[in-house]
Amino acid sequence: MPQSPVAIDSKLPWVGTTIFTVMSKLAAECGAINLSQGFPDFQADRSLFDAVHQAMLDGRNQYAPMTGLPELRQAIAAKVQALYGTAYDAESEITVTAGATQALFTAIAAFAGPGDEVIVFAPVYDSYVPAIETVGAKAVYANLRYPDYKPDWNEVRALITPRTRMIIVNTPHNPTGSLLDAADLEALAELTRNTNIVVLGDEVYEHICFEGEHQSLARHPELAARSLIVSSFGKTYHITGWKIGYCYGAAALMAEFRKVHQFNVFTVHAPSQVGLAAFMADHSRHLQLAEFYRQKRDFFRQQLAGTKFELLPSRGTYFQLARYDAISDLPDTEFAQWLTREVGVAVIPVSVFYPDGRDDKVVRFCFAKQESTLAAAGEKLRGI
């Protein structure tokens, strides 16, 4: 391959390979148990695969509508109304996307641009800031502080300026497993009242909430009117590799979202949409998800009982944070590499989610695994 003569002015000069790729690669190289990247090591229900296969055999193999198949959007609308009490129009207010990450990028690109500011909460999921900077906007950081990782709304208030175009909230929160409650939604509504700020809600773990009901932005009428909300079939149905999600919001917001969506994706895999629409008919598949993962969380926490790890609360998601300062003085990135190479369990260092690399000596485990996987990891971790 010849060397390129092009002088590159990178839009993201500071971005390297994502930590999830780095740690999964290291886990594979070392033969370690991979509790780093957030994906299940078990299969979805066979009936979902059969439904997609049947859709292919039935000839549902051409372009779906840009916004998504009507039957899938209608199923999403019915689910959202049943869960959160807000009616979204399937025709004008819901769009099927190529995963949640694409939906988040599209929403940011639709509403933020040069000179705009977007408030995010650190530790911040790694796709938000590159998307913000790609469109020429600036990320402004509020802090979720160890150990409870709750927002300080007075801090957020101080960060809002006339240039603030968007606030991104993530609940249940990756990587910390913390939750927003009803008081948080009310505080956010008060801060954004009488402004043109768009709220972007990353709610991909909406069905994995262990303490009460998930406080979706859709529950709060005032916030629902200014929010785009993103969710993920991958997280809900154990099919992260399918990369299918959706976004919903008020028609005026969704119209702008779709202007970007139609030219960076246009449409999403049609047979999978057919299969998902049929699969959603059984509501127990999402209503029982929290209990399914609660059992895995509790099993994994039992595996670490008696170790030197300090387990932090996991109120939602399929992640467990643990502080390791009683084990090592290493920075968390070095500790994660040591744990992978020498102990045989791969984790994610939480400092990578902070813009300043703040290191509380906390790492993230993913417990979306078979019990045999979690037990094998527990045996290794108890040996430290």
PDB file of N, CA and C in Angstrom, residues 18 63 163 229 324 334:
ATOM      1  N   THR A  18     -10.944   2.753  20.695  1.00  0.00           N
ATOM      2  CA  THR A  18     -11.792   2.741  21.879  1.00  0.00           C
ATOM      3  C   THR A  18     -11.297   1.722  22.905  1.00  0.00           C
ATOM      4  N   TYR A  63     -35.434  -2.551   0.575  1.00  0.00           N
ATOM      5  CA  TYR A  63     -35.404  -1.408   1.483  1.00  0.00           C
ATOM      6  C   TYR A  63     -36.666  -1.298   2.323  1.00  0.00           C
ATOM      7  N   ARG A 163     -24.997  29.630  24.651  1.00  0.00           N
ATOM      8  CA  ARG A 163     -24.536  28.738  23.589  1.00  0.00           C
ATOM      9  C   ARG A 163     -24.943  27.283  23.823  1.00  0.00           C
ATOM     10  N   ILE A 229     -35.231  10.596  22.627  1.00  0.00           N
ATOM     11  CA  ILE A 229     -34.921   9.479  23.517  1.00  0.00           C
ATOM     12  C   ILE A 229     -34.480   8.291  22.675  1.00  0.00           C
ATOM     13  N   TYR A 324     -10.518  -0.948  43.832  1.00  0.00           N
ATOM     14  CA  TYR A 324      -9.467  -1.951  44.057  1.00  0.00           C
ATOM     15  C   TYR A 324      -8.305  -1.397  44.878  1.00  0.00           C
ATOM     16  N   GLU A 334      -3.496   0.740  34.197  1.00  0.00           N
ATOM     17  CA  GLU A 334      -2.453  -0.274  34.400  1.00  0.00           C
ATOM     18  C   GLU A 334      -2.998  -1.459  35.177  1.00  0.00           C
TER      19      GLU A 334
END
